[in-house]
Each structure stands twice: as C-alpha cells, then as structure tokens.
Amino acid sequence: MSSLNSSFMHLTPFSHEDILIRKILQTHMPDGRLFDAAPFLDVALSIVRHISKFSVVNSQINAFPVEKEHVVEIGMDNREIGCIINHIACEIMFNVCKQRSSHSTTMAVLESVEKYSWGMKAVIVLVAFAMSYGQFWLVIQLYDDNPLALCLAMLKGIPNKTELSSVFENCSKPLTYLFEKMVDLTKCMLDFEILPVQYTGIDYEATALMKTQIHLSSYWVMRSAVACTSQITSTIYEQVHKNSVSSVWELWSLAHRISCIHYHLKKEFDSFQLKIEKKIKMNLIHLLGEVHDDNQKVLSSLFALKKDFPLKSGSSKDKVGVDVLRNKEVILFISRPDISLEKILFILQQLQYDSWRENRAYDIVWVPIAKVIPWSHREKNIFIISRVVAMVPTI
C-alpha cells in the first residue's frame, strides 16, 4: 500500500485507493436520514475513557460517573438509531468471530449503514464498538458480587480479572488513544457535511478531493473499530499473551494512520471554511452596499440554503417564501433555539413598544442557531414551545 500522503494527494485511476473508493461508493445509498450525533459520540468516548482510567481489578465502578451533559435523550427520533447501533455491534462481533478480515467486515458494515451520510456511518460504528466494549467491562467489574453478572461472564467465557488485567495492561493506552483520534476524525467529517459547499464556487477539483478524503476517512474509522473489536475478542477468548506486542503495535499503527488522515482532512476543512466565510462576507458587503427596490435580494441571499420556502408563519404554521416580507421592515431575531421563554417575551414586548412609539410596523423573523445539526431533542422541544407562545415567524 502506498504511503498515507500519496493516498490523498496523488490518487491515480489504477491506484489501490481508487479501487477501494469505488467499492466503498457502491455501498452508499443515502436517503437524508439524520440524528443528533454529538451526544452519542460523547457517551461513546466517555465509556472508553472510563475503562482506561480505573484498574480492571478495581471494584469502584462509580468512581467516574458520566456527566449529565453526555446523557443521550432517547426520544422517538433516536429509537431507530439505537436499533441500528445494536445491530451493527452484533454484526461486527459475528464477523470477527468468523475470523473474517477487517476489510470484509468493514464492507459488510458499510452495506448495513448505506442510508446514512459518511459521518453518520462512522458515528454508528464507533458507538457500537464502545457499547460492546463497555458491556464487556461492566460484566467484569460486577461478577464478583453480582450473580447475574457471574452467569453472563460464564456464558461469554470471560476469564478472571487477574488474567485480564495482565493481558490488557499494555493495550489499554493505545486503544484509548486510537478511539480518541477516531472521534476527532469523525467530528471533522460531520462538520464538513453541514458546510454550504456551494459557496466555494466552481472549484470542482478541490471539492472532489475533499469528498474522496471523506470516503476514505469513514472507511478507516470503521475498519479501525473492527480491528479493535478483533483485538479484544482474540485477547479475551484466545488469551493471546504471546502476540501482545504485535497487537499493541497494530493499535499504535492504526492510531498513526487515523491521526494523519485527520491532519489532512482538517487542513482541507479549514480551507473550505475560510473560502465560504470570505464568499459570504463579500456577497453581503456587495449586497448591502447596493441600493435595492425591495428587500427580496438580500433576504434571498441570507436564507438561500433553505430553498424556496425558508420561513414558517407564526400564525398559520405554513411554510412561506421570503416574498411574504416584500416591502416590509424586517427585524432578524437571532438566538439559540433553547433561549428562555422569559427572554423572548421581554424582547418582543420591547419591540412592540418601540413600534407603537415610532408608529412603525415591524415583521420579526426568528433565526435559531443550533449547536449541532440536526438539532438535539431538548433544543427542538424548547424551540417548538417558545415558537407557539411567541407566534414569531421562523426559518
């Protein structure tokens, strides 16, 4: 295999990476499905870090409690993704136990998550691995004092803590480091997927290169998770003490690969983001410096990403276009979706007073800016309640 740098910077029609990308793309059939990935990634990372922090023989399971902000709210929107995560965890374990190659298992997993974006695919696999890894260690921590955990350990063929402690002592650090790098790379992919790339103009070559890096990044995150599962499974059930050095080397090698991929992807992402910011800034400066007959050109530019019907009427709840604001004075109310209802009512009251005092009518458009895309379950609920009470047009 060629070096990592050449895999990104010098792809040829007959390269190994090019053939791999073609196979990867054949498994990709997205249908626009989204879920709030950030809290899932936070919980997964917390699981792996907890395992690395306390000793295998330490029975103080609550020494490192999960922070409240990392708790995933499993609403109706997240139940489907929860089922997918469980399915992927089982599929990875099944393929690993069948001693199939990491590549074959990764391709099988890719087919199972074909409906999701590249970043979402990686999130699902990372969470699936963390869940399986966490469940295993939870049984280990409890089976001395809990009969149910002991029964599960017996059925799983898990050896005693002392043996596991010596076997996992060397691989815990590289595995945790590798997982952290996989999370960093996945977050970069998710950030790129919400960028309005149409603002980059006609730089098709740069866009194509970036997408190629995204495809390979998603593949290698998943393949690394599969490799981690294989390492852990073989260590537990086969108790491969002699190969511990090679196992640790493989984890560090994967961590280095993922770190290099993340470096190149982050570099391209920063370049794209800079281009977009400059393009938006120049467009707005140009627009605001012109004299317009109405507000339509400016509003259409501001809300261009929402297509034909970017607004929702506060009274009728119908989706409407910016043309409903033609020849009107418009105030943009920009805030977080979960802004307190008291603040909203106070601001609206002040605006209504100013309107009455100046004898001028304003149309207010609420522009909520969320932390993540898609919105978290909490932000969505608070925003809906606030919108109903405030009756403000929104985008």
mmCIF file of C-alpha atoms in Angstrom:
data_model
loop_
_atom_site.group_PDB
_atom_site.id
_atom_site.type_symbol
_atom_site.label_atom_id
_atom_site.label_comp_id
_atom_site.label_asym_id
_atom_site.label_seq_id
_atom_site.Cartn_x
_atom_site.Cartn_y
_atom_site.Cartn_z
ATOM 1 C CA MET A 1 0.000 0.000 0.000
ATOM 2 C CA SER A 2 1.258 3.446 -0.835
ATOM 3 C CA SER A 3 2.031 5.991 1.858
ATOM 4 C CA LEU A 4 -0.796 7.879 3.526
ATOM 5 C CA ASN A 5 0.180 11.210 1.969
ATOM 6 C CA SER A 6 0.171 9.789 -1.548
ATOM 7 C CA SER A 7 -3.184 8.103 -0.896
ATOM 8 C CA PHE A 8 -4.748 11.524 -0.508
ATOM 9 C CA MET A 9 -2.617 13.762 -2.693
ATOM 10 C CA HIS A 10 -1.763 11.574 -5.678
ATOM 11 C CA LEU A 11 -4.721 9.325 -6.466
ATOM 12 C CA THR A 12 -4.370 7.638 -9.860
ATOM 13 C CA PRO A 13 -7.073 5.813 -11.862
ATOM 14 C CA PHE A 14 -5.373 2.490 -11.180
ATOM 15 C CA SER A 15 -4.295 3.024 -7.567
ATOM 16 C CA HIS A 16 -5.322 0.728 -4.761
ATOM 17 C CA GLU A 17 -7.121 3.618 -3.061
ATOM 18 C CA ASP A 18 -9.103 4.376 -6.217
ATOM 19 C CA ILE A 19 -10.327 0.797 -6.427
ATOM 20 C CA LEU A 20 -11.196 0.896 -2.725
ATOM 21 C CA ILE A 21 -13.162 4.132 -3.130
ATOM 22 C CA ARG A 22 -15.184 2.638 -5.983
ATOM 23 C CA LYS A 23 -16.122 -0.314 -3.798
ATOM 24 C CA ILE A 24 -16.991 1.991 -0.901
ATOM 25 C CA LEU A 25 -19.214 4.172 -3.092
ATOM 26 C CA GLN A 26 -21.150 1.113 -4.249
ATOM 27 C CA THR A 27 -22.387 0.684 -0.667
ATOM 28 C CA HIS A 28 -23.534 4.306 -0.344
ATOM 29 C CA MET A 29 -27.258 4.960 -0.861
ATOM 30 C CA PRO A 30 -28.163 7.862 1.478
ATOM 31 C CA ASP A 31 -31.780 8.924 1.889
ATOM 32 C CA GLY A 32 -31.228 12.037 4.025
ATOM 33 C CA ARG A 33 -31.570 10.343 7.422
ATOM 34 C CA LEU A 34 -30.193 12.411 10.292
ATOM 35 C CA PHE A 35 -29.781 12.079 14.038
ATOM 36 C CA ASP A 36 -28.130 14.126 16.769
ATOM 37 C CA ALA A 37 -24.665 12.567 16.638
ATOM 38 C CA ALA A 38 -22.841 14.727 19.206
ATOM 39 C CA PRO A 39 -24.273 13.222 22.428
ATOM 40 C CA PHE A 40 -23.789 9.679 21.108
ATOM 41 C CA LEU A 41 -20.126 10.400 20.417
ATOM 42 C CA ASP A 42 -19.715 11.980 23.860
ATOM 43 C CA VAL A 43 -21.134 8.908 25.598
ATOM 44 C CA ALA A 44 -19.006 6.540 23.495
ATOM 45 C CA LEU A 45 -15.835 8.480 24.283
ATOM 46 C CA SER A 46 -16.792 8.596 27.964
ATOM 47 C CA ILE A 47 -17.183 4.781 28.014
ATOM 48 C CA VAL A 48 -13.726 4.144 26.576
ATOM 49 C CA ARG A 49 -12.075 6.710 28.838
ATOM 50 C CA HIS A 50 -13.764 5.261 31.932
ATOM 51 C CA ILE A 51 -12.425 1.811 31.096
ATOM 52 C CA SER A 52 -8.890 3.139 30.706
ATOM 53 C CA LYS A 53 -8.979 5.177 33.922
ATOM 54 C CA PHE A 54 -9.641 2.555 36.529
ATOM 55 C CA SER A 55 -7.916 -0.768 37.002
ATOM 56 C CA VAL A 56 -9.584 -3.969 35.907
ATOM 57 C CA VAL A 57 -9.387 -5.251 39.469
ATOM 58 C CA ASN A 58 -10.866 -2.050 40.906
ATOM 59 C CA SER A 59 -14.430 -2.658 42.024
ATOM 60 C CA GLN A 60 -15.291 1.042 42.409
ATOM 61 C CA ILE A 61 -17.430 1.183 39.301
ATOM 62 C CA ASN A 62 -18.877 4.608 40.183
ATOM 63 C CA ALA A 63 -15.509 6.304 40.575
ATOM 64 C CA PHE A 64 -16.007 8.107 37.261
ATOM 65 C CA PRO A 65 -19.699 8.982 36.801
ATOM 66 C CA VAL A 66 -20.988 10.108 33.414
ATOM 67 C CA GLU A 67 -21.510 13.861 33.223
ATOM 68 C CA LYS A 68 -25.117 14.935 32.786
ATOM 69 C CA GLU A 69 -24.479 16.769 29.528
ATOM 70 C CA HIS A 70 -23.308 13.485 27.983
ATOM 71 C CA VAL A 71 -26.606 11.698 28.645
ATOM 72 C CA VAL A 72 -28.388 10.858 25.385
ATOM 73 C CA GLU A 73 -32.089 11.614 25.323
ATOM 74 C CA ILE A 74 -33.641 8.621 23.566
ATOM 75 C CA GLY A 75 -36.742 10.181 22.071
ATOM 76 C CA MET A 76 -38.814 8.887 19.180
ATOM 77 C CA ASP A 77 -36.251 10.217 16.709
ATOM 78 C CA ASN A 78 -33.403 8.211 18.306
ATOM 79 C CA ARG A 79 -35.078 4.820 18.745
ATOM 80 C CA GLU A 80 -34.317 3.772 15.184
ATOM 81 C CA ILE A 81 -30.661 4.701 15.514
ATOM 82 C CA GLY A 82 -30.497 2.775 18.797
ATOM 83 C CA CYS A 83 -31.669 -0.365 16.975
ATOM 84 C CA ILE A 84 -29.130 0.213 14.195
ATOM 85 C CA ILE A 85 -26.302 0.577 16.728
ATOM 86 C CA ASN A 86 -27.233 -2.723 18.384
ATOM 87 C CA HIS A 87 -27.443 -4.420 15.001
ATOM 88 C CA ILE A 88 -24.017 -3.145 13.938
ATOM 89 C CA ALA A 89 -22.452 -4.225 17.255
ATOM 90 C CA CYS A 90 -23.744 -7.759 16.711
ATOM 91 C CA GLU A 91 -22.699 -7.813 13.047
ATOM 92 C CA ILE A 92 -19.142 -6.751 13.850
ATOM 93 C CA MET A 93 -18.847 -9.374 16.579
ATOM 94 C CA PHE A 94 -20.319 -12.067 14.317
ATOM 95 C CA ASN A 95 -17.861 -11.355 11.510
ATOM 96 C CA VAL A 96 -14.925 -11.145 13.907
ATOM 97 C CA CYS A 97 -15.806 -14.481 15.485
ATOM 98 C CA LYS A 98 -15.982 -15.970 11.981
ATOM 99 C CA GLN A 99 -12.371 -14.737 11.601
ATOM 100 C CA ARG A 100 -13.165 -12.686 8.521
ATOM 101 C CA SER A 101 -10.740 -9.975 7.535
ATOM 102 C CA SER A 102 -11.137 -6.424 8.823
ATOM 103 C CA HIS A 103 -11.756 -5.236 5.269
ATOM 104 C CA SER A 104 -14.516 -7.787 4.614
ATOM 105 C CA THR A 105 -16.205 -6.959 7.901
ATOM 106 C CA THR A 106 -15.945 -3.213 7.209
ATOM 107 C CA MET A 107 -17.546 -3.628 3.785
ATOM 108 C CA ALA A 108 -20.384 -5.659 5.336
ATOM 109 C CA VAL A 109 -20.953 -2.928 7.900
ATOM 110 C CA LEU A 110 -20.913 -0.255 5.176
ATOM 111 C CA GLU A 111 -23.767 -2.046 3.442
ATOM 112 C CA SER A 112 -25.749 -2.070 6.690
ATOM 113 C CA VAL A 113 -25.441 1.710 7.129
ATOM 114 C CA GLU A 114 -25.901 2.614 3.467
ATOM 115 C CA LYS A 115 -28.758 5.058 4.192
ATOM 116 C CA TYR A 116 -26.647 7.415 6.317
ATOM 117 C CA SER A 117 -24.075 10.086 5.475
ATOM 118 C CA TRP A 118 -20.373 9.267 5.749
ATOM 119 C CA GLY A 119 -20.020 10.974 9.103
ATOM 120 C CA MET A 120 -23.145 9.324 10.487
ATOM 121 C CA LYS A 121 -21.863 5.894 9.402
ATOM 122 C CA ALA A 122 -18.690 6.430 11.414
ATOM 123 C CA VAL A 123 -20.668 7.575 14.466
ATOM 124 C CA ILE A 124 -22.842 4.448 14.408
ATOM 125 C CA VAL A 125 -19.829 2.127 14.262
ATOM 126 C CA LEU A 126 -17.909 3.981 16.979
ATOM 127 C CA VAL A 127 -20.880 3.902 19.330
ATOM 128 C CA ALA A 128 -21.496 0.218 18.533
ATOM 129 C CA PHE A 129 -17.896 -0.629 19.439
ATOM 130 C CA ALA A 130 -17.943 1.448 22.628
ATOM 131 C CA MET A 131 -21.215 -0.163 23.694
ATOM 132 C CA SER A 132 -19.876 -3.719 23.230
ATOM 133 C CA TYR A 133 -16.601 -2.818 24.928
ATOM 134 C CA GLY A 134 -18.409 -1.178 27.838
ATOM 135 C CA GLN A 135 -20.823 -4.064 28.331
ATOM 136 C CA PHE A 136 -17.919 -6.492 28.483
ATOM 137 C CA TRP A 137 -16.063 -4.490 31.152
ATOM 138 C CA LEU A 138 -19.233 -3.879 33.132
ATOM 139 C CA VAL A 139 -19.706 -7.641 33.478
ATOM 140 C CA ILE A 140 -16.064 -7.955 34.549
ATOM 141 C CA GLN A 141 -16.473 -5.312 37.237
ATOM 142 C CA LEU A 142 -19.642 -6.820 38.690
ATOM 143 C CA TYR A 143 -19.320 -10.591 38.504
ATOM 144 C CA ASP A 144 -17.576 -10.964 41.896
ATOM 145 C CA ASP A 145 -20.605 -9.610 43.762
ATOM 146 C CA ASN A 146 -23.470 -9.968 41.279
ATOM 147 C CA PRO A 147 -24.802 -13.477 40.443
ATOM 148 C CA LEU A 148 -26.339 -12.230 37.196
ATOM 149 C CA ALA A 149 -23.021 -10.769 36.041
ATOM 150 C CA LEU A 150 -21.260 -14.007 37.010
ATOM 151 C CA CYS A 151 -23.693 -16.051 34.900
ATOM 152 C CA LEU A 152 -23.155 -13.761 31.925
ATOM 153 C CA ALA A 153 -19.370 -13.975 32.344
ATOM 154 C CA MET A 154 -19.564 -17.772 32.392
ATOM 155 C CA LEU A 155 -21.682 -17.855 29.221
ATOM 156 C CA LYS A 156 -19.302 -15.443 27.499
ATOM 157 C CA GLY A 157 -16.274 -17.470 28.575
ATOM 158 C CA ILE A 158 -14.638 -14.473 30.192
ATOM 159 C CA PRO A 159 -11.540 -15.356 32.271
ATOM 160 C CA ASN A 160 -10.876 -13.952 35.724
ATOM 161 C CA LYS A 161 -9.864 -10.379 36.419
ATOM 162 C CA THR A 162 -6.259 -11.123 37.252
ATOM 163 C CA GLU A 163 -5.610 -12.735 33.868
ATOM 164 C CA LEU A 164 -7.388 -9.960 32.000
ATOM 165 C CA SER A 165 -5.532 -7.271 33.923
ATOM 166 C CA SER A 166 -2.151 -8.547 32.770
ATOM 167 C CA VAL A 167 -3.292 -9.076 29.183
ATOM 168 C CA PHE A 168 -4.947 -5.660 28.740
ATOM 169 C CA GLU A 169 -2.392 -3.629 30.665
ATOM 170 C CA ASN A 170 -0.368 -2.838 27.535
ATOM 171 C CA CYS A 171 -3.179 -2.331 25.016
ATOM 172 C CA SER A 172 -5.441 -0.068 27.096
ATOM 173 C CA LYS A 173 -3.480 3.123 26.413
ATOM 174 C CA PRO A 174 -3.106 2.745 22.610
ATOM 175 C CA LEU A 175 -6.729 1.645 22.273
ATOM 176 C CA THR A 176 -7.977 4.714 24.126
ATOM 177 C CA TYR A 177 -5.686 6.986 22.133
ATOM 178 C CA LEU A 178 -6.857 5.401 18.862
ATOM 179 C CA PHE A 179 -10.503 5.816 19.813
ATOM 180 C CA GLU A 180 -9.988 9.490 20.669
ATOM 181 C CA LYS A 181 -8.387 10.050 17.256
ATOM 182 C CA MET A 182 -11.281 8.274 15.555
ATOM 183 C CA VAL A 183 -13.732 10.559 17.349
ATOM 184 C CA ASP A 184 -11.745 13.650 16.283
ATOM 185 C CA LEU A 185 -11.778 12.493 12.661
ATOM 186 C CA THR A 186 -15.497 11.710 12.784
ATOM 187 C CA LYS A 187 -16.313 15.144 14.198
ATOM 188 C CA CYS A 188 -14.373 16.722 11.344
ATOM 189 C CA MET A 189 -16.422 14.712 8.837
ATOM 190 C CA LEU A 190 -19.666 15.804 10.497
ATOM 191 C CA ASP A 191 -18.547 19.442 10.412
ATOM 192 C CA PHE A 192 -17.782 19.229 6.710
ATOM 193 C CA GLU A 193 -21.150 17.673 5.897
ATOM 194 C CA ILE A 194 -23.029 20.735 7.158
ATOM 195 C CA LEU A 195 -20.857 23.227 5.271
ATOM 196 C CA PRO A 196 -22.688 25.060 2.459
ATOM 197 C CA VAL A 197 -20.149 23.942 -0.156
ATOM 198 C CA GLN A 198 -21.993 25.769 -2.940
ATOM 199 C CA TYR A 199 -20.317 28.946 -1.649
ATOM 200 C CA THR A 200 -16.913 27.577 -2.748
ATOM 201 C CA GLY A 201 -17.769 28.452 -6.331
ATOM 202 C CA ILE A 202 -16.676 26.198 -9.195
ATOM 203 C CA ASP A 203 -13.624 24.674 -7.535
ATOM 204 C CA TYR A 204 -14.690 21.178 -8.531
ATOM 205 C CA GLU A 205 -11.240 19.655 -8.155
ATOM 206 C CA ALA A 206 -10.919 20.750 -4.514
ATOM 207 C CA THR A 207 -14.470 19.588 -3.785
ATOM 208 C CA ALA A 208 -13.815 16.186 -5.377
ATOM 209 C CA LEU A 209 -10.589 15.761 -3.402
ATOM 210 C CA MET A 210 -12.358 16.651 -0.164
ATOM 211 C CA LYS A 211 -15.137 14.150 -0.817
ATOM 212 C CA THR A 212 -12.552 11.480 -1.596
ATOM 213 C CA GLN A 213 -10.913 12.134 1.752
ATOM 214 C CA ILE A 214 -14.314 11.892 3.456
ATOM 215 C CA HIS A 215 -14.963 8.487 1.866
ATOM 216 C CA LEU A 216 -11.589 7.124 2.926
ATOM 217 C CA SER A 217 -11.897 8.680 6.392
ATOM 218 C CA SER A 218 -15.224 6.994 7.042
ATOM 219 C CA TYR A 219 -13.860 3.662 5.830
ATOM 220 C CA TRP A 220 -10.754 3.805 8.026
ATOM 221 C CA VAL A 221 -12.672 4.839 11.129
ATOM 222 C CA MET A 222 -14.913 1.818 10.683
ATOM 223 C CA ARG A 223 -12.056 -0.504 9.829
ATOM 224 C CA SER A 224 -10.135 0.643 12.924
ATOM 225 C CA ALA A 225 -13.191 -0.037 15.117
ATOM 226 C CA VAL A 226 -13.446 -3.507 13.595
ATOM 227 C CA ALA A 227 -9.748 -4.100 14.236
ATOM 228 C CA CYS A 228 -10.175 -3.019 17.870
ATOM 229 C CA THR A 229 -13.031 -5.476 18.295
ATOM 230 C CA SER A 230 -10.928 -8.235 16.750
ATOM 231 C CA GLN A 231 -8.010 -7.444 19.050
ATOM 232 C CA ILE A 232 -10.154 -7.507 22.167
ATOM 233 C CA THR A 233 -12.039 -10.657 21.160
ATOM 234 C CA SER A 234 -8.904 -12.627 20.353
ATOM 235 C CA THR A 235 -7.255 -11.468 23.574
ATOM 236 C CA ILE A 236 -10.228 -12.462 25.727
ATOM 237 C CA TYR A 237 -11.246 -15.756 24.188
ATOM 238 C CA GLU A 238 -7.945 -16.967 22.775
ATOM 239 C CA GLN A 239 -5.864 -15.293 25.518
ATOM 240 C CA VAL A 240 -3.078 -14.448 23.094
ATOM 241 C CA HIS A 241 -0.347 -13.411 25.514
ATOM 242 C CA LYS A 242 2.498 -14.061 23.066
ATOM 243 C CA ASN A 243 1.122 -11.697 20.451
ATOM 244 C CA SER A 244 0.542 -8.822 22.850
ATOM 245 C CA VAL A 245 3.462 -6.850 21.393
ATOM 246 C CA SER A 246 2.201 -7.154 17.827
ATOM 247 C CA SER A 247 -1.333 -6.322 18.974
ATOM 248 C CA VAL A 248 -0.170 -3.136 20.662
ATOM 249 C CA TRP A 249 1.879 -2.220 17.601
ATOM 250 C CA GLU A 250 -1.188 -2.630 15.369
ATOM 251 C CA LEU A 251 -3.226 -0.289 17.586
ATOM 252 C CA TRP A 252 -0.494 2.362 17.561
ATOM 253 C CA SER A 253 -0.139 1.935 13.796
ATOM 254 C CA LEU A 254 -3.862 2.491 13.261
ATOM 255 C CA ALA A 255 -3.762 5.490 15.581
ATOM 256 C CA HIS A 256 -0.960 6.991 13.494
ATOM 257 C CA ARG A 257 -2.901 6.399 10.269
ATOM 258 C CA ILE A 258 -6.085 7.951 11.657
ATOM 259 C CA SER A 259 -4.110 10.894 13.043
ATOM 260 C CA CYS A 260 -2.545 11.566 9.624
ATOM 261 C CA ILE A 261 -5.912 11.286 7.872
ATOM 262 C CA HIS A 262 -7.372 13.739 10.370
ATOM 263 C CA TYR A 263 -4.488 16.169 9.789
ATOM 264 C CA HIS A 264 -5.099 16.279 6.024
ATOM 265 C CA LEU A 265 -8.882 16.387 6.344
ATOM 266 C CA LYS A 266 -8.760 19.181 8.916
ATOM 267 C CA LYS A 267 -6.429 21.147 6.667
ATOM 268 C CA GLU A 268 -8.860 20.864 3.748
ATOM 269 C CA PHE A 269 -11.835 21.594 6.002
ATOM 270 C CA ASP A 270 -10.247 24.797 7.307
ATOM 271 C CA SER A 271 -9.542 25.862 3.721
ATOM 272 C CA PHE A 272 -13.162 25.235 2.703
ATOM 273 C CA GLN A 273 -14.497 27.057 5.730
ATOM 274 C CA LEU A 274 -12.274 30.054 5.039
ATOM 275 C CA LYS A 275 -13.440 30.203 1.418
ATOM 276 C CA ILE A 276 -17.072 30.048 2.487
ATOM 277 C CA GLU A 277 -16.698 32.763 5.107
ATOM 278 C CA LYS A 278 -14.939 35.057 2.635
ATOM 279 C CA LYS A 279 -17.545 34.360 -0.054
ATOM 280 C CA ILE A 280 -20.468 35.054 2.271
ATOM 281 C CA LYS A 281 -18.831 38.182 3.643
ATOM 282 C CA MET A 282 -18.082 39.578 0.180
ATOM 283 C CA ASN A 283 -21.582 38.776 -1.075
ATOM 284 C CA LEU A 284 -23.194 40.513 1.883
ATOM 285 C CA ILE A 285 -20.905 43.540 1.656
ATOM 286 C CA HIS A 286 -21.711 43.829 -2.030
ATOM 287 C CA LEU A 287 -25.451 43.414 -1.489
ATOM 288 C CA LEU A 288 -25.681 45.797 1.438
ATOM 289 C CA GLY A 289 -23.684 48.397 -0.459
ATOM 290 C CA GLU A 290 -26.206 48.486 -3.274
ATOM 291 C CA VAL A 291 -29.495 50.341 -3.476
ATOM 292 C CA HIS A 292 -32.428 47.941 -3.739
ATOM 293 C CA ASP A 293 -36.024 48.493 -4.770
ATOM 294 C CA ASP A 294 -37.107 45.991 -2.106
ATOM 295 C CA ASN A 295 -35.638 43.577 0.435
ATOM 296 C CA GLN A 296 -36.001 40.416 -1.644
ATOM 297 C CA LYS A 297 -32.454 40.089 -2.982
ATOM 298 C CA VAL A 298 -30.878 40.499 0.458
ATOM 299 C CA LEU A 299 -33.303 38.148 2.207
ATOM 300 C CA SER A 300 -32.988 35.555 -0.560
ATOM 301 C CA SER A 301 -29.226 35.630 -0.158
ATOM 302 C CA LEU A 302 -29.394 35.302 3.636
ATOM 303 C CA PHE A 303 -31.824 32.379 3.517
ATOM 304 C CA ALA A 304 -30.582 30.766 0.308
ATOM 305 C CA LEU A 305 -29.772 27.461 1.990
ATOM 306 C CA LYS A 306 -33.445 26.906 2.830
ATOM 307 C CA LYS A 307 -34.522 26.837 -0.834
ATOM 308 C CA ASP A 308 -37.938 28.185 -1.877
ATOM 309 C CA PHE A 309 -39.793 28.181 1.452
ATOM 310 C CA PRO A 310 -37.306 29.043 4.217
ATOM 311 C CA LEU A 311 -39.802 30.599 6.645
ATOM 312 C CA LYS A 312 -42.649 29.264 8.745
ATOM 313 C CA SER A 313 -45.515 31.577 9.602
ATOM 314 C CA GLY A 314 -46.017 32.137 13.311
ATOM 315 C CA SER A 315 -49.802 32.297 12.920
ATOM 316 C CA SER A 316 -50.705 29.791 10.187
ATOM 317 C CA LYS A 317 -47.662 27.489 10.687
ATOM 318 C CA ASP A 318 -47.416 27.235 6.880
ATOM 319 C CA LYS A 319 -44.049 27.277 5.110
ATOM 320 C CA VAL A 320 -43.629 30.502 3.176
ATOM 321 C CA GLY A 321 -41.051 32.201 0.986
ATOM 322 C CA VAL A 322 -39.223 35.473 1.577
ATOM 323 C CA ASP A 323 -41.669 37.150 -0.822
ATOM 324 C CA VAL A 324 -44.169 37.497 2.069
ATOM 325 C CA LEU A 325 -41.773 40.075 3.523
ATOM 326 C CA ARG A 326 -41.616 42.193 0.381
ATOM 327 C CA ASN A 327 -41.786 45.951 1.043
ATOM 328 C CA LYS A 328 -41.834 45.385 4.815
ATOM 329 C CA GLU A 329 -39.439 46.406 7.558
ATOM 330 C CA VAL A 330 -37.909 43.194 8.876
ATOM 331 C CA ILE A 331 -36.123 42.557 12.167
ATOM 332 C CA LEU A 332 -33.996 39.392 12.382
ATOM 333 C CA PHE A 333 -34.135 37.855 15.858
ATOM 334 C CA ILE A 334 -31.051 35.577 16.045
ATOM 335 C CA SER A 335 -30.649 33.313 19.086
ATOM 336 C CA ARG A 336 -30.148 29.769 20.326
ATOM 337 C CA PRO A 337 -33.224 27.531 19.841
ATOM 338 C CA ASP A 338 -33.443 26.892 23.586
ATOM 339 C CA ILE A 339 -33.456 30.551 24.630
ATOM 340 C CA SER A 340 -35.655 31.046 27.689
ATOM 341 C CA LEU A 341 -39.277 31.982 27.097
ATOM 342 C CA GLU A 342 -38.919 34.921 29.504
ATOM 343 C CA LYS A 343 -36.204 36.491 27.339
ATOM 344 C CA ILE A 344 -38.269 36.041 24.185
ATOM 345 C CA LEU A 345 -41.352 37.678 25.679
ATOM 346 C CA PHE A 346 -39.291 40.540 27.089
ATOM 347 C CA ILE A 347 -37.666 41.250 23.711
ATOM 348 C CA LEU A 348 -40.988 41.050 21.861
ATOM 349 C CA GLN A 349 -42.615 43.365 24.358
ATOM 350 C CA GLN A 350 -39.819 45.906 23.890
ATOM 351 C CA LEU A 351 -40.094 45.708 20.096
ATOM 352 C CA GLN A 352 -43.858 46.165 20.210
ATOM 353 C CA TYR A 353 -43.429 49.221 22.435
ATOM 354 C CA ASP A 354 -40.868 50.732 20.049
ATOM 355 C CA SER A 355 -43.173 50.012 17.119
ATOM 356 C CA TRP A 356 -46.083 51.744 18.849
ATOM 357 C CA ARG A 357 -43.921 54.717 19.917
ATOM 358 C CA GLU A 358 -42.480 55.262 16.431
ATOM 359 C CA ASN A 359 -45.758 54.407 14.710
ATOM 360 C CA ARG A 360 -43.975 51.851 12.516
ATOM 361 C CA ALA A 361 -44.850 48.211 11.820
ATOM 362 C CA TYR A 362 -42.136 45.562 12.003
ATOM 363 C CA ASP A 363 -42.112 41.960 10.847
ATOM 364 C CA ILE A 364 -39.913 39.818 13.100
ATOM 365 C CA VAL A 365 -38.153 36.710 11.775
ATOM 366 C CA TRP A 366 -36.698 34.339 14.363
ATOM 367 C CA VAL A 367 -33.425 32.747 13.166
ATOM 368 C CA PRO A 368 -32.459 29.931 15.594
ATOM 369 C CA ILE A 369 -28.806 28.832 15.538
ATOM 370 C CA ALA A 370 -28.381 25.311 16.930
ATOM 371 C CA LYS A 371 -25.252 23.764 18.432
ATOM 372 C CA VAL A 372 -25.416 20.710 16.201
ATOM 373 C CA ILE A 373 -27.117 19.569 13.006
ATOM 374 C CA PRO A 374 -29.657 18.045 13.356
ATOM 375 C CA TRP A 375 -30.980 19.740 16.485
ATOM 376 C CA SER A 376 -30.834 17.997 19.810
ATOM 377 C CA HIS A 377 -34.090 16.633 21.207
ATOM 378 C CA ARG A 378 -34.024 19.238 24.003
ATOM 379 C CA GLU A 379 -33.433 22.198 21.693
ATOM 380 C CA LYS A 380 -36.228 21.089 19.378
ATOM 381 C CA ASN A 381 -38.793 20.741 22.188
ATOM 382 C CA ILE A 382 -37.967 24.096 23.784
ATOM 383 C CA PHE A 383 -37.989 25.845 20.412
ATOM 384 C CA ILE A 384 -41.413 24.448 19.473
ATOM 385 C CA ILE A 385 -42.932 25.552 22.785
ATOM 386 C CA SER A 386 -41.360 29.014 22.553
ATOM 387 C CA ARG A 387 -42.483 29.458 18.949
ATOM 388 C CA VAL A 388 -46.079 28.566 19.775
ATOM 389 C CA VAL A 389 -46.186 31.039 22.663
ATOM 390 C CA ALA A 390 -44.340 33.828 20.889
ATOM 391 C CA MET A 391 -46.073 33.386 17.495
ATOM 392 C CA VAL A 392 -42.936 34.595 15.681
ATOM 393 C CA PRO A 393 -42.173 33.682 12.023
ATOM 394 C CA THR A 394 -39.107 31.465 11.904
ATOM 395 C CA ILE A 395 -36.705 29.883 9.465
#
